[in-house]
Coordinates of C-alpha atoms and ligand atoms in Angstrom, one line a residue:
X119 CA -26.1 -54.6 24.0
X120 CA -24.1 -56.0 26.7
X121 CA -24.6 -55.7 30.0
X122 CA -21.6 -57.4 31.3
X123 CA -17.5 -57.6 30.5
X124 CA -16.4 -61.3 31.0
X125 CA -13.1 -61.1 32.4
X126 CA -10.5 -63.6 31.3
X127 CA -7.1 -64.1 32.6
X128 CA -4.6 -63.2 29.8
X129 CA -1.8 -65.8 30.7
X130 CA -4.3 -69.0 30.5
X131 CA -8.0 -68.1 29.1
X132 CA -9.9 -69.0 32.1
X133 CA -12.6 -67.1 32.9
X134 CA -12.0 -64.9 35.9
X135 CA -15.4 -62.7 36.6
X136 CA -18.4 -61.3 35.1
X137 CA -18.2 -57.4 35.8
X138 CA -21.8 -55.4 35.4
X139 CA -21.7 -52.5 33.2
X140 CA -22.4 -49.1 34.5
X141 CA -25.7 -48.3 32.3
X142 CA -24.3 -44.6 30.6
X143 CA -27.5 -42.7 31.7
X144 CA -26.6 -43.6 35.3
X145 CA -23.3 -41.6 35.0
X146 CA -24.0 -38.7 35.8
X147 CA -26.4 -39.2 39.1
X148 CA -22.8 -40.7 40.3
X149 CA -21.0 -37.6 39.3
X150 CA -23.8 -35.7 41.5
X151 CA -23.9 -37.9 44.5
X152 CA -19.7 -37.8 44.1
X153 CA -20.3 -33.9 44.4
X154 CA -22.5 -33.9 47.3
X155 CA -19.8 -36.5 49.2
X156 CA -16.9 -34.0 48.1
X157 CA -18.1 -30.3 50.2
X158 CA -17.8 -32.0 53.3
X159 CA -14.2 -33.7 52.1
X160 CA -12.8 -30.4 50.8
X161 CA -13.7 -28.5 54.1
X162 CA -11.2 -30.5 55.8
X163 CA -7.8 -29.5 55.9
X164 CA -4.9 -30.8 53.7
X165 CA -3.3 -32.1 57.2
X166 CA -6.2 -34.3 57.9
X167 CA -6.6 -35.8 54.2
X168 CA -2.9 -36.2 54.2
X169 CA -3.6 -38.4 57.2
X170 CA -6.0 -40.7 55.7
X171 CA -3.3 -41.1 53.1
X172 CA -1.5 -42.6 55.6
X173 CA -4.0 -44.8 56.5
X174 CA -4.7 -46.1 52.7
X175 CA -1.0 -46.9 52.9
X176 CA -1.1 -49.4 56.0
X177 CA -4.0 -50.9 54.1
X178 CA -2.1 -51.5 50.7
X179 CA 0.8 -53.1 53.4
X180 CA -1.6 -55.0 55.1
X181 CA -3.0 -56.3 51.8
X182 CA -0.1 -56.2 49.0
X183 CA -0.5 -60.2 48.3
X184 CA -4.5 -59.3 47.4
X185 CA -3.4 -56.7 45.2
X186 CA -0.3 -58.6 43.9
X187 CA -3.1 -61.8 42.8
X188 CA -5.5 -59.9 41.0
X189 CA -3.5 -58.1 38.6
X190 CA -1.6 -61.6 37.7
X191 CA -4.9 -62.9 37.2
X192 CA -6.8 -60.7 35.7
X193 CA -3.2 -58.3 33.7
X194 CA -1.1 -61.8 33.7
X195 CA 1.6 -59.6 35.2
X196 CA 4.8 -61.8 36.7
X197 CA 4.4 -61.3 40.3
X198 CA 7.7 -59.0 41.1
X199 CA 5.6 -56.9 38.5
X200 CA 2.9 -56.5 40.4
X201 CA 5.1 -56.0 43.6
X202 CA 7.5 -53.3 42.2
X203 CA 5.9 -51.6 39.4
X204 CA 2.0 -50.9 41.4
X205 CA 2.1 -51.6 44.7
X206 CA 5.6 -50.3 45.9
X207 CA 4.5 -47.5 43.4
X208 CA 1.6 -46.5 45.1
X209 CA 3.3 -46.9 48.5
X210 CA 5.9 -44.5 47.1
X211 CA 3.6 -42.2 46.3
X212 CA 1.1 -42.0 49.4
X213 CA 3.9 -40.9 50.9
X214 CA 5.3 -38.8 49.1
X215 CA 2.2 -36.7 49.1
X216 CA 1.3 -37.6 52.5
X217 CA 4.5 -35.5 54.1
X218 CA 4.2 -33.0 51.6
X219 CA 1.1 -32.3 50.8
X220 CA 0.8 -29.5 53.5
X221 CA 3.6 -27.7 51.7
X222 CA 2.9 -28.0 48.0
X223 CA -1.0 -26.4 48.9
X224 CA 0.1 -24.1 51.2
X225 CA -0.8 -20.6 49.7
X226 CA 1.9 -19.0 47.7
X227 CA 2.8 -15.1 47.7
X228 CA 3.8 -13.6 44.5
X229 CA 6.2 -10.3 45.5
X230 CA 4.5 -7.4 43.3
X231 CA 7.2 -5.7 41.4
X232 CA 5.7 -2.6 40.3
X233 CA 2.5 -1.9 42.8
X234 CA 3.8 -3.0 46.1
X235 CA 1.2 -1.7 47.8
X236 CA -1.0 -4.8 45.9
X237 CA 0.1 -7.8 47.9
X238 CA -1.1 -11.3 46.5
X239 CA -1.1 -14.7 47.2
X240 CA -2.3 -18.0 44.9
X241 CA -4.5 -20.1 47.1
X242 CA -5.7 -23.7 46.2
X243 CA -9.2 -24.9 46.1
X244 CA -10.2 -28.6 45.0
X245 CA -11.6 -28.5 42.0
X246 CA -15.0 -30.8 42.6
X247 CA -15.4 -33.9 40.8
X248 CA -12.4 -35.2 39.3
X249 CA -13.0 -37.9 36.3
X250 CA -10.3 -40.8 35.6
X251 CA -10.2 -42.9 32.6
X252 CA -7.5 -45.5 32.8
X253 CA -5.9 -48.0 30.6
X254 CA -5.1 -51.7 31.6
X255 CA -1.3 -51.7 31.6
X256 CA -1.2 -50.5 35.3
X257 CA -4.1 -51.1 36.3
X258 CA -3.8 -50.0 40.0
X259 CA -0.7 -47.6 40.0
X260 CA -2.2 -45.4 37.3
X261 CA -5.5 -44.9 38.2
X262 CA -4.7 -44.8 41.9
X263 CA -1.9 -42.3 41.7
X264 CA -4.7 -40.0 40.4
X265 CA -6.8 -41.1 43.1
X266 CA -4.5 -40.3 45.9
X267 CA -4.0 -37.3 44.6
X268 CA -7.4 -35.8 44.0
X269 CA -8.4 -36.9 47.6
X270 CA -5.4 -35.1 49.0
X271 CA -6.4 -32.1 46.9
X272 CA -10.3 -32.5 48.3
X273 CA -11.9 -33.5 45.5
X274 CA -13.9 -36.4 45.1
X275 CA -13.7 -38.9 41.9
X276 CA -15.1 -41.6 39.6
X277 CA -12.5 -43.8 37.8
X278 CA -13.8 -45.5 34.6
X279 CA -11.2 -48.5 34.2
X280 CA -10.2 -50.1 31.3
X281 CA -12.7 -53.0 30.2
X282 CA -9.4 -55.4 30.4
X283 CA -9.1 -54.4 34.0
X284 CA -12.2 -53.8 35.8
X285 CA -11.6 -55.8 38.9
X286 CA -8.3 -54.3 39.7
X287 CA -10.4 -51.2 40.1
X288 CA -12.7 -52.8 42.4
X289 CA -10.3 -54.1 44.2
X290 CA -8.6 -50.8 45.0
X291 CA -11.7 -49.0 45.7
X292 CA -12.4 -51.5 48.2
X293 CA -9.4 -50.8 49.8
X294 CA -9.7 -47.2 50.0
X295 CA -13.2 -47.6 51.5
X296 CA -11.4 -49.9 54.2
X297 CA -9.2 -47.2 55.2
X298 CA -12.4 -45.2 55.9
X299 CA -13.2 -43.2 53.2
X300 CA -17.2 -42.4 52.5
X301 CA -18.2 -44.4 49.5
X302 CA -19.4 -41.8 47.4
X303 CA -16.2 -39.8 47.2
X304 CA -14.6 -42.8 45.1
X305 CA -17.0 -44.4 42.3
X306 CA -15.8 -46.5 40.1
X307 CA -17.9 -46.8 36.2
X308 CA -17.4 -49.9 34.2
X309 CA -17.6 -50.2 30.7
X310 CA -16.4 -49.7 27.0
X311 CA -15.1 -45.9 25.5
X312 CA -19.5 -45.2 25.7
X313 CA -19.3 -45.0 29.7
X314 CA -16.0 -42.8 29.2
X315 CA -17.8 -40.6 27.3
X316 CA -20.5 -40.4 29.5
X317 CA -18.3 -39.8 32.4
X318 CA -16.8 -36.5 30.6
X319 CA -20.7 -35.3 29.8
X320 CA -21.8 -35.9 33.4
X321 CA -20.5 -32.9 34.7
X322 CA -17.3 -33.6 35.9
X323 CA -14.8 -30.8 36.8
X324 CA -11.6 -32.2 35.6
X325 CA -10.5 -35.0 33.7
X326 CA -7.2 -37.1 34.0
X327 CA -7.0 -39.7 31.5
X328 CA -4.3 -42.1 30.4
X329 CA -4.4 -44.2 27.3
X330 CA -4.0 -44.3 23.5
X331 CA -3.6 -41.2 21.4
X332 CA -6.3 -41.8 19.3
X333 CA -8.4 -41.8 22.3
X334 CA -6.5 -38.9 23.6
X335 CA -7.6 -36.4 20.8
X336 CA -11.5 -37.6 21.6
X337 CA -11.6 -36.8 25.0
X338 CA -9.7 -33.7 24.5
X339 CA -12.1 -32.7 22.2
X340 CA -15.1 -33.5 24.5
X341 CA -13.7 -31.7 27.5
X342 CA -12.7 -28.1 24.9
X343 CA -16.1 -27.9 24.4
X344 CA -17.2 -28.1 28.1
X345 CA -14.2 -26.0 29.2
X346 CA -13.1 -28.0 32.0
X347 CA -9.6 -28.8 32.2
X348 CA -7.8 -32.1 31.1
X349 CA -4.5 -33.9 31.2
X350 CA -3.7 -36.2 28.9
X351 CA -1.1 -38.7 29.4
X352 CA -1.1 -40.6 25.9
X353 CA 1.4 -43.2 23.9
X354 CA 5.6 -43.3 23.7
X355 CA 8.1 -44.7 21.4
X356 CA 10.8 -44.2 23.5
X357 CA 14.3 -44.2 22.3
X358 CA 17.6 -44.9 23.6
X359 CA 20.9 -44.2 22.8
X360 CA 23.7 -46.6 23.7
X361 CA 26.9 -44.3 23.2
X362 CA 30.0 -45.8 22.4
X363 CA 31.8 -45.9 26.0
X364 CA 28.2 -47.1 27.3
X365 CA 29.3 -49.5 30.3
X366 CA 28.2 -53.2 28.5
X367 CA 26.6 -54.8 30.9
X368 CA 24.5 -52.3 33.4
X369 CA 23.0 -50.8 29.7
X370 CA 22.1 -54.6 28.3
X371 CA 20.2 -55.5 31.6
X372 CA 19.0 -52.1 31.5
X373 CA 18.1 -51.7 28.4
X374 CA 16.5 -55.7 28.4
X375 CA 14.2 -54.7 31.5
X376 CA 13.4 -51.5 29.8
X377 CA 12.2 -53.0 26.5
X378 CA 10.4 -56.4 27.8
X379 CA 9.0 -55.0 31.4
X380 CA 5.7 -55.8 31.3
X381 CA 6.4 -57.4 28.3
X382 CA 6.6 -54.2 26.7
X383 CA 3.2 -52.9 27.3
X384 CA 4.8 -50.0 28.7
X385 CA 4.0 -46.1 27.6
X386 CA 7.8 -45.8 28.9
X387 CA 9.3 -48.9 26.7
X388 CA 12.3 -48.9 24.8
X389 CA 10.9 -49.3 21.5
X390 CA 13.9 -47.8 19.6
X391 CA 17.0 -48.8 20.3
X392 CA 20.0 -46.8 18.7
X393 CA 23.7 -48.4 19.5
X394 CA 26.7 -46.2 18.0
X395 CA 28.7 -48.2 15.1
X396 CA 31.2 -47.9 17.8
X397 CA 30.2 -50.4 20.3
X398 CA 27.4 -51.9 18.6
X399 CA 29.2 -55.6 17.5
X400 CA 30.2 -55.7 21.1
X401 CA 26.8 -54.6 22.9
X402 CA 24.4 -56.4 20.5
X403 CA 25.3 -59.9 21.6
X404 CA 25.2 -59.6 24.8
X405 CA 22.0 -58.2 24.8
X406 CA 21.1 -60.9 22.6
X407 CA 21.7 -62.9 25.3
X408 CA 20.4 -61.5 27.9
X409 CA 17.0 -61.9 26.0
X410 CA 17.8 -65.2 25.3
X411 CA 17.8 -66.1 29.1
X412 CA 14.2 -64.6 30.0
X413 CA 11.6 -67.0 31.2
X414 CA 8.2 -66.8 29.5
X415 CA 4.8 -68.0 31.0
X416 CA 2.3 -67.7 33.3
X417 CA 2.5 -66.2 36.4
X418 CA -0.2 -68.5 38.5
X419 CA 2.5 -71.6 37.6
X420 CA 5.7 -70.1 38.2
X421 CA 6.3 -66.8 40.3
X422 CA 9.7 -66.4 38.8
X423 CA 8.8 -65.9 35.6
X424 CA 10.1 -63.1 34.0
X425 CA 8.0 -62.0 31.0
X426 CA 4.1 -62.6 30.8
X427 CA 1.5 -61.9 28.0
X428 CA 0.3 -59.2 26.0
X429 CA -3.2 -58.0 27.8
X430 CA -5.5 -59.3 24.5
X431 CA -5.7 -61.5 21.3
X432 CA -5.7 -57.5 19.2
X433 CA -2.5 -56.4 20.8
X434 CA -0.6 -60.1 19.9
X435 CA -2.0 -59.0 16.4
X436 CA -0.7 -56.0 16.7
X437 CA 2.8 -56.9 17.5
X438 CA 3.1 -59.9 15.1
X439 CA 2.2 -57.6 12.1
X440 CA 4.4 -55.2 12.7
X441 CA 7.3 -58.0 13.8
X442 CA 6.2 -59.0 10.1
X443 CA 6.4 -56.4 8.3
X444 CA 9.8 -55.3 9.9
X445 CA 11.3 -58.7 8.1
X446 CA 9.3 -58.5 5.5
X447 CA 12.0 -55.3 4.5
X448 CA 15.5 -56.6 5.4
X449 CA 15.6 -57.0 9.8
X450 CA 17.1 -59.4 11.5
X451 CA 15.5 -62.2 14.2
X452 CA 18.2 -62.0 16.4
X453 CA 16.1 -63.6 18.8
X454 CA 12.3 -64.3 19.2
X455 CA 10.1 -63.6 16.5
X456 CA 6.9 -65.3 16.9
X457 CA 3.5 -65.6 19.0
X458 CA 3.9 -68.8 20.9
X459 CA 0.7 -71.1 20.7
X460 CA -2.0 -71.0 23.3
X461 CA -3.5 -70.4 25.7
X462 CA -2.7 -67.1 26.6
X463 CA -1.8 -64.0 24.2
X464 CA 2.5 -64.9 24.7
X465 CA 4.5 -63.4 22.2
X466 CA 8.4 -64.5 22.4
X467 CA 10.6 -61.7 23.8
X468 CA 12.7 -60.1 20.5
X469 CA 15.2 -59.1 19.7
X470 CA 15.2 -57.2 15.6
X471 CA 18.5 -56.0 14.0
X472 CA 19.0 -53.8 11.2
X473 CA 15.9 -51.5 11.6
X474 CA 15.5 -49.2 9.4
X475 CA 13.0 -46.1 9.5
X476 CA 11.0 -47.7 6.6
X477 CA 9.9 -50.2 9.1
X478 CA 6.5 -49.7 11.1
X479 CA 7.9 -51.2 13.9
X480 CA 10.4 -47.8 14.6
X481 CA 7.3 -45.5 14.1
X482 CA 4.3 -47.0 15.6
X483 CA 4.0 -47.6 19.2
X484 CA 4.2 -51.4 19.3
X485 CA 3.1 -52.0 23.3
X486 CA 4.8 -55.7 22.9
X487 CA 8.2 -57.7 23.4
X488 CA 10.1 -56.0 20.9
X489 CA 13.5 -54.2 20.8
X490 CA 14.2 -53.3 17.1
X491 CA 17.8 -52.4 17.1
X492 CA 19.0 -49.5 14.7
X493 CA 23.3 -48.8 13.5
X494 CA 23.4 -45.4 14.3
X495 CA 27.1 -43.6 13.4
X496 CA 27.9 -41.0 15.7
X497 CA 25.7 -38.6 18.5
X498 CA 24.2 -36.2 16.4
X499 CA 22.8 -38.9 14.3
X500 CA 21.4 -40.9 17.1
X501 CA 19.9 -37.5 18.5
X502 CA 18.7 -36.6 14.8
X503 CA 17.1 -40.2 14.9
X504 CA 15.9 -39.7 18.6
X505 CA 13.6 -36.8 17.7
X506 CA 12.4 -38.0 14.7
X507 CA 9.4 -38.9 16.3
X508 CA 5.9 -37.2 16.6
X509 CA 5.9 -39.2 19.9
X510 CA 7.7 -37.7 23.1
X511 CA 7.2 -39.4 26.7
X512 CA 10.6 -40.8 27.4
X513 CA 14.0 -41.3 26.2
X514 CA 17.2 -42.9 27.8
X515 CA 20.7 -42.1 27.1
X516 CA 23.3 -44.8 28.3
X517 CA 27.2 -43.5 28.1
X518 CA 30.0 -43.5 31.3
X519 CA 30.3 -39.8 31.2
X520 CA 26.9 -38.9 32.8
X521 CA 27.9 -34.8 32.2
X522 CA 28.1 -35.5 28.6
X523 CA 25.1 -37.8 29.2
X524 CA 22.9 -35.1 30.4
X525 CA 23.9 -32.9 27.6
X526 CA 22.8 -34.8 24.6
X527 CA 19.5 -35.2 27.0
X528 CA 18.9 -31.9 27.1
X529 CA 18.8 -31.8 22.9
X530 CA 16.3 -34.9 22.9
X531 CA 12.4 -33.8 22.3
X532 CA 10.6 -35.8 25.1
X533 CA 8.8 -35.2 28.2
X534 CA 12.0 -37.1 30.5
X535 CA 15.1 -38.5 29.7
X536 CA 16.9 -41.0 32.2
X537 CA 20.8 -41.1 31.7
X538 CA 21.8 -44.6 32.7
X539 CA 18.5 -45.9 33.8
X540 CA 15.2 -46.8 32.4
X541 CA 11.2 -46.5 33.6
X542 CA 12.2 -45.8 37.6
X543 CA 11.3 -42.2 37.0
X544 CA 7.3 -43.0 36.8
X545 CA 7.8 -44.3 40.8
X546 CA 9.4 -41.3 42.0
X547 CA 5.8 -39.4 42.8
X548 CA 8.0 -36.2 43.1
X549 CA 9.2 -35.8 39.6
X550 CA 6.6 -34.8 37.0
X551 CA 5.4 -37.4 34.4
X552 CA 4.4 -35.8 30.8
X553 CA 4.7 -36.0 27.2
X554 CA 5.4 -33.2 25.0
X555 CA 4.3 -33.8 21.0
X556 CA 1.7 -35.9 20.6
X557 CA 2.5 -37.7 23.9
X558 CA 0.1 -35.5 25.9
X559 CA -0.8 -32.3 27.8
X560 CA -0.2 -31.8 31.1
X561 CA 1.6 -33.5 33.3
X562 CA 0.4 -36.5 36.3
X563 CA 2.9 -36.8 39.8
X564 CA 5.3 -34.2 41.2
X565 CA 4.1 -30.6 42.9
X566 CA 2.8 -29.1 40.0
X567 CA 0.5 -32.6 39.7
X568 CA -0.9 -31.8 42.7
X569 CA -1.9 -28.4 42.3
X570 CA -2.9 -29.0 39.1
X571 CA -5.9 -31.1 40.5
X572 CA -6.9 -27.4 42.3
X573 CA -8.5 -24.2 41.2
X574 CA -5.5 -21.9 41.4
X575 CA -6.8 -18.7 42.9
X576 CA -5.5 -15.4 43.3
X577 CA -6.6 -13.4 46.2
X578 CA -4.9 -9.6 45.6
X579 CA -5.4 -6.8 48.6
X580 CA -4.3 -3.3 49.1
X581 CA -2.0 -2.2 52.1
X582 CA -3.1 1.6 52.0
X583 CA -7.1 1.3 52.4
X584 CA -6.8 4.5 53.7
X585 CA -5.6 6.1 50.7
X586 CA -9.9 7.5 49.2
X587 CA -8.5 6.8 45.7
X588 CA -5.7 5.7 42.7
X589 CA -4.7 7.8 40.6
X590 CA -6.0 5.7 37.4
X591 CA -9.7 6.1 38.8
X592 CA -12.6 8.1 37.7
X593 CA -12.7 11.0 37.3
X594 CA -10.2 11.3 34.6
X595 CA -7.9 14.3 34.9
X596 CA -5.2 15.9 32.8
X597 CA -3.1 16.9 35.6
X598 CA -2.7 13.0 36.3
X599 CA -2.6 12.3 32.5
X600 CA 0.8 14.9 32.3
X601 CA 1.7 13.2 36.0
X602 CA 1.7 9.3 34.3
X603 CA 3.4 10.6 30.8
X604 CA 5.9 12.0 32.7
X605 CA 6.6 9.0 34.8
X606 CA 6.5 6.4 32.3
X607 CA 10.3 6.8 31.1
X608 CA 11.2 6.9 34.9
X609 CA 9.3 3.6 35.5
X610 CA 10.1 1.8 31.8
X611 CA 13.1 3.7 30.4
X612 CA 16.5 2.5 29.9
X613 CA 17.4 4.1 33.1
X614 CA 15.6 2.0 34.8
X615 CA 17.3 -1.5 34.6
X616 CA 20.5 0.7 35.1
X617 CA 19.0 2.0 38.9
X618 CA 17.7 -1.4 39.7
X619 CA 21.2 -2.9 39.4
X620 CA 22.6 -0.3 41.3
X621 CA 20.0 -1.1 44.1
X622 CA 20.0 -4.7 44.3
Ligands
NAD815 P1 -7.3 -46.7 25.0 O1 -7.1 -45.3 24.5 O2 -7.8 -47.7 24.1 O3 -8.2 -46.7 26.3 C1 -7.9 -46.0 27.5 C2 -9.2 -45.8 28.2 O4 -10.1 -44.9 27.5 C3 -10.0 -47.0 28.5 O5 -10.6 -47.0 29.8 C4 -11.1 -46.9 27.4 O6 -12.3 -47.7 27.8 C5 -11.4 -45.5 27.4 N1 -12.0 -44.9 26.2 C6 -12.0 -45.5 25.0 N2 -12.7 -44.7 24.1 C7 -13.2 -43.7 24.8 C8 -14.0 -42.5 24.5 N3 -14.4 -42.3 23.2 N4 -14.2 -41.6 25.5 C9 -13.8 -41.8 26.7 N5 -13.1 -42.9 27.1 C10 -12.8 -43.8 26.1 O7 -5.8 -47.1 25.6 P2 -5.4 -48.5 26.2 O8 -5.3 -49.5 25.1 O9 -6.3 -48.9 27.4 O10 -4.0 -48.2 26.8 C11 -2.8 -48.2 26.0 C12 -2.3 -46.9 25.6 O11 -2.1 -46.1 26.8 C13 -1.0 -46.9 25.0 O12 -1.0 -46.0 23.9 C14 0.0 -46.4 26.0 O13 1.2 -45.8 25.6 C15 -0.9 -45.4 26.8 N6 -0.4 -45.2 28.1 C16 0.2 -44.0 28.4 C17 0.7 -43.7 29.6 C18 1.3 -42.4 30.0 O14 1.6 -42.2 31.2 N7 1.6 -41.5 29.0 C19 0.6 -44.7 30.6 C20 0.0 -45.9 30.3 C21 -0.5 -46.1 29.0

């Protein structure tokens, strides 16, 4: 068995670092020594973890060009990549939560409606030991954003990275331990889906993962059956609808960056592009050529390259086969087409037309350089198409009348729709991030993120301690049993909603 992951950079081959596996029978003494570290760390108050938030954020300033180097060497991310899409990310983010984290845990009274003498309040508690499992298409942002989080909320955590990404991980933990943080409250494990699994069985309290749906249904299996709560943020096959007064040119950059960022090994991509018969001999060559234009190669020799490779010899696979198959039944190479010969895993950024729903490619989550382009006639077929999915992350609606715009988003089936932009909304740590269908449960970012990562609990008291009893109380008695019958259309009877208007 091995004991090590070999870490090669994508973009050339070479051999990076050796990485030591986390042994799976040494999980869970790291979960326990994680839940010693985290009583001390949840006794503080939110103001003084919000503060070392701040201080994780000078750090990541302080060393953005570290953090930038090691995902183009280890991800093969082009450098404004690594700038924009993790560390300005996770910048974005600290602070977000930073300023607000006071607010969003500060307890919450609910106003009683019936027994007002029963006040309550929700209160929130750190839930202990929160497990991450990440994927390796942002390898810092994802996993960190979870991190940032659960230390605001006063838990403590153990990431398990993806095997394509380990040192990323380390990297970041490093920097969180720089900002002062006690080394057992963030542990990272290393290793294959085995050490994932052994995370979820070594008592952790919560789980966060990200990743493929496949490997979504497994873990939330694992976590039903030991009842501890789990968000799952799994695949997309985003689609977007170019209406026909879509402006040309902000929607083809848009809808290029969209589709090739991170050279499409995005949850978020445009993988299904739908352009109205009205516009579409206009808009598709011009996104033809904006494809055209894109620089491919690797990021250590050029830091303007645009587009870099896919993460591993099985995902180039997996694109060219469904790249294949789509031509194989009638579409169109506008541009692109191929896997480009080594080293490194490049496909060429493409461009297919006339897709058709036959096709894998517009039904399987493809995680490469592709745009397959569909004819759609009119809106309600586009929105028809939209939600054919069983997939729904994101969607993207491009048109000049953003009222209309928002409309038709309200009819699409997916967990966020952007009108006139694409991807931006994952950096904006306010908004929530979820899929609905079989894109996840839960969702990561935003307020309800945040006290997500908490026990929710309701504290309820009486105003009228005085009072020796309730009515409802033993002993039973028939006078109170006439009383309640007799009350019960005064408090639920059509009357009722009648006197409460005339009140308010
Ligand atoms: P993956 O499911 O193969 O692996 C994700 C993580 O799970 C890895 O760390 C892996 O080692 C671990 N794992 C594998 N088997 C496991 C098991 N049985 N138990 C516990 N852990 C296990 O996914 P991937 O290839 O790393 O990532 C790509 C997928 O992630 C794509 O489908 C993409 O859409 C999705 N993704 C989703 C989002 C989102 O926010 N919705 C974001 C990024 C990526």
């Amino acid at each position: 068995m091995a004991t090590h992951i070999e870490v090669h950079c994508p973009a050339n081959g070479q051999f990076v670092r050796s990485v030591p596996i986390t042994p799976a029978d040494e999980v869970r003494a790291i979960v326990d020594r994680a839940r010693v570290a985290q009583v001390a760390w949840g006794a503080k108050s939110v103001g003084e973890r919000a503060q070392f938030l701040r201080k994780v954020r000078a750090v990541v300033l302080a060393r953005q060009d570290d953090i930038v180097e090691c995902l183009v060497r280890q991800n093969g991310k082009p450098r404004t990549e690594g700038l924009i899409h993790e560390v300005m990310e996770h910048l974005e983010l600290l602070t977000y939560f930073a300023e607000e984290g006071e607010r969003i845990l500060e307890p919450q009274p609910i106003a009683a409606h019936l027994l007002v003498h029963r006040h309550s309040y929700i209160h929130f508690k750190a839930r202990g030991v929160l497990g991450v499992i990440a994927p390796w298409n942002f390898p810092f942002t994802i996993p960190f954003g979870a991190v940032a989080m659960g230390l605001l909320a006063g838990n403590a955590i153990v990431v398990k990275p993806s095997e394509f990404t380990p040192l990323v991980a380390d990297l970041g933990r490093e920097i969180y331990l720089q900002a002062g943080l006690d080394p057992d409250l963030l542990q990272i494990v290393h290793g294959y889906g085995d050490v994932g699994a052994a995370l979820i069985d070594g008592g952790i309290d919560m789980l966060e993962f990200t990743g493929s749906v496949a490997t979504g249904r497994k873990v939330a299996a694992m976590c039903g059956e030991r009842l501890i709560p789990c968000v799952t943020e799994l695949g997309g096959k985003a689609p977007a609808l170019v209406l026909a007064d879509a402006p040309l040119e902000r929607t083809a950059n848009a809808v290029t960056w969209g589709g090739l960022a991170n050279a499409g090994q995005v949850c978020a991509s445009i993988e299904r592009l739908l352009v109205d018969d009205a516009i579409y001999e206009k808009f598709v060559p011009v996104l033809v050529e904006k494809v055209k234009a894109l620089r491919l190669g690797d990021a250590m020799l050029n830091a303007e390259f645009d587009v870099g490779p896919l993460v591993n010899e099985r995902q180039l696979d997996i694109v060219e086969r469904l790249v294949n198959d789509a031509v194989s039944k009638g579409a169109v190479v506008a541009v692109g087409g191929k896997r480009v010969a080594g080293p490194g895993f490049f496909f060429e950024p493409t461009v297919l037309l006339n897709c058709t729903v036959e096709m894998d490619i517009l039904t399987k989550e493809t995680f490469g350089p592709v745009i397959p382009v569909m004819r759609v006639v009119g809106e309600d077929a586009m929105i028809a198409e939209a939600n054919r999915s069983s997939l729904g992350l994101l969607a993207y609606v491009f048109t000049r009348r953003t009222a209309h715009g928002r409309k038709l988003a309200e009819r699409i089936r997916a967990g966020t729709v952007m009108v006139n932009d694409v991807l931006a909304s994952h950096a904006m740590a306010e908004t929530p991030w979820a899929g609905v269908k079989n894109s996840g449960i839960g969702c990561v970012h935003s307020d309800e993120g945040l006290r997500h990562m908490c026990e929710a609990r309701h504290v309820n008291y009486d105003v009228l301690p005085w009072l020796s009893k309730e009515l409802w109380w033993f002993p039973y008695h028939s006078r109170h049993q006439a009383l309640f019958r007799r009350s019960l259309g005064g408090l639920f009877g059509r009357g009722v909603d009648r006197l409460k208007r005339i009140v308010a």
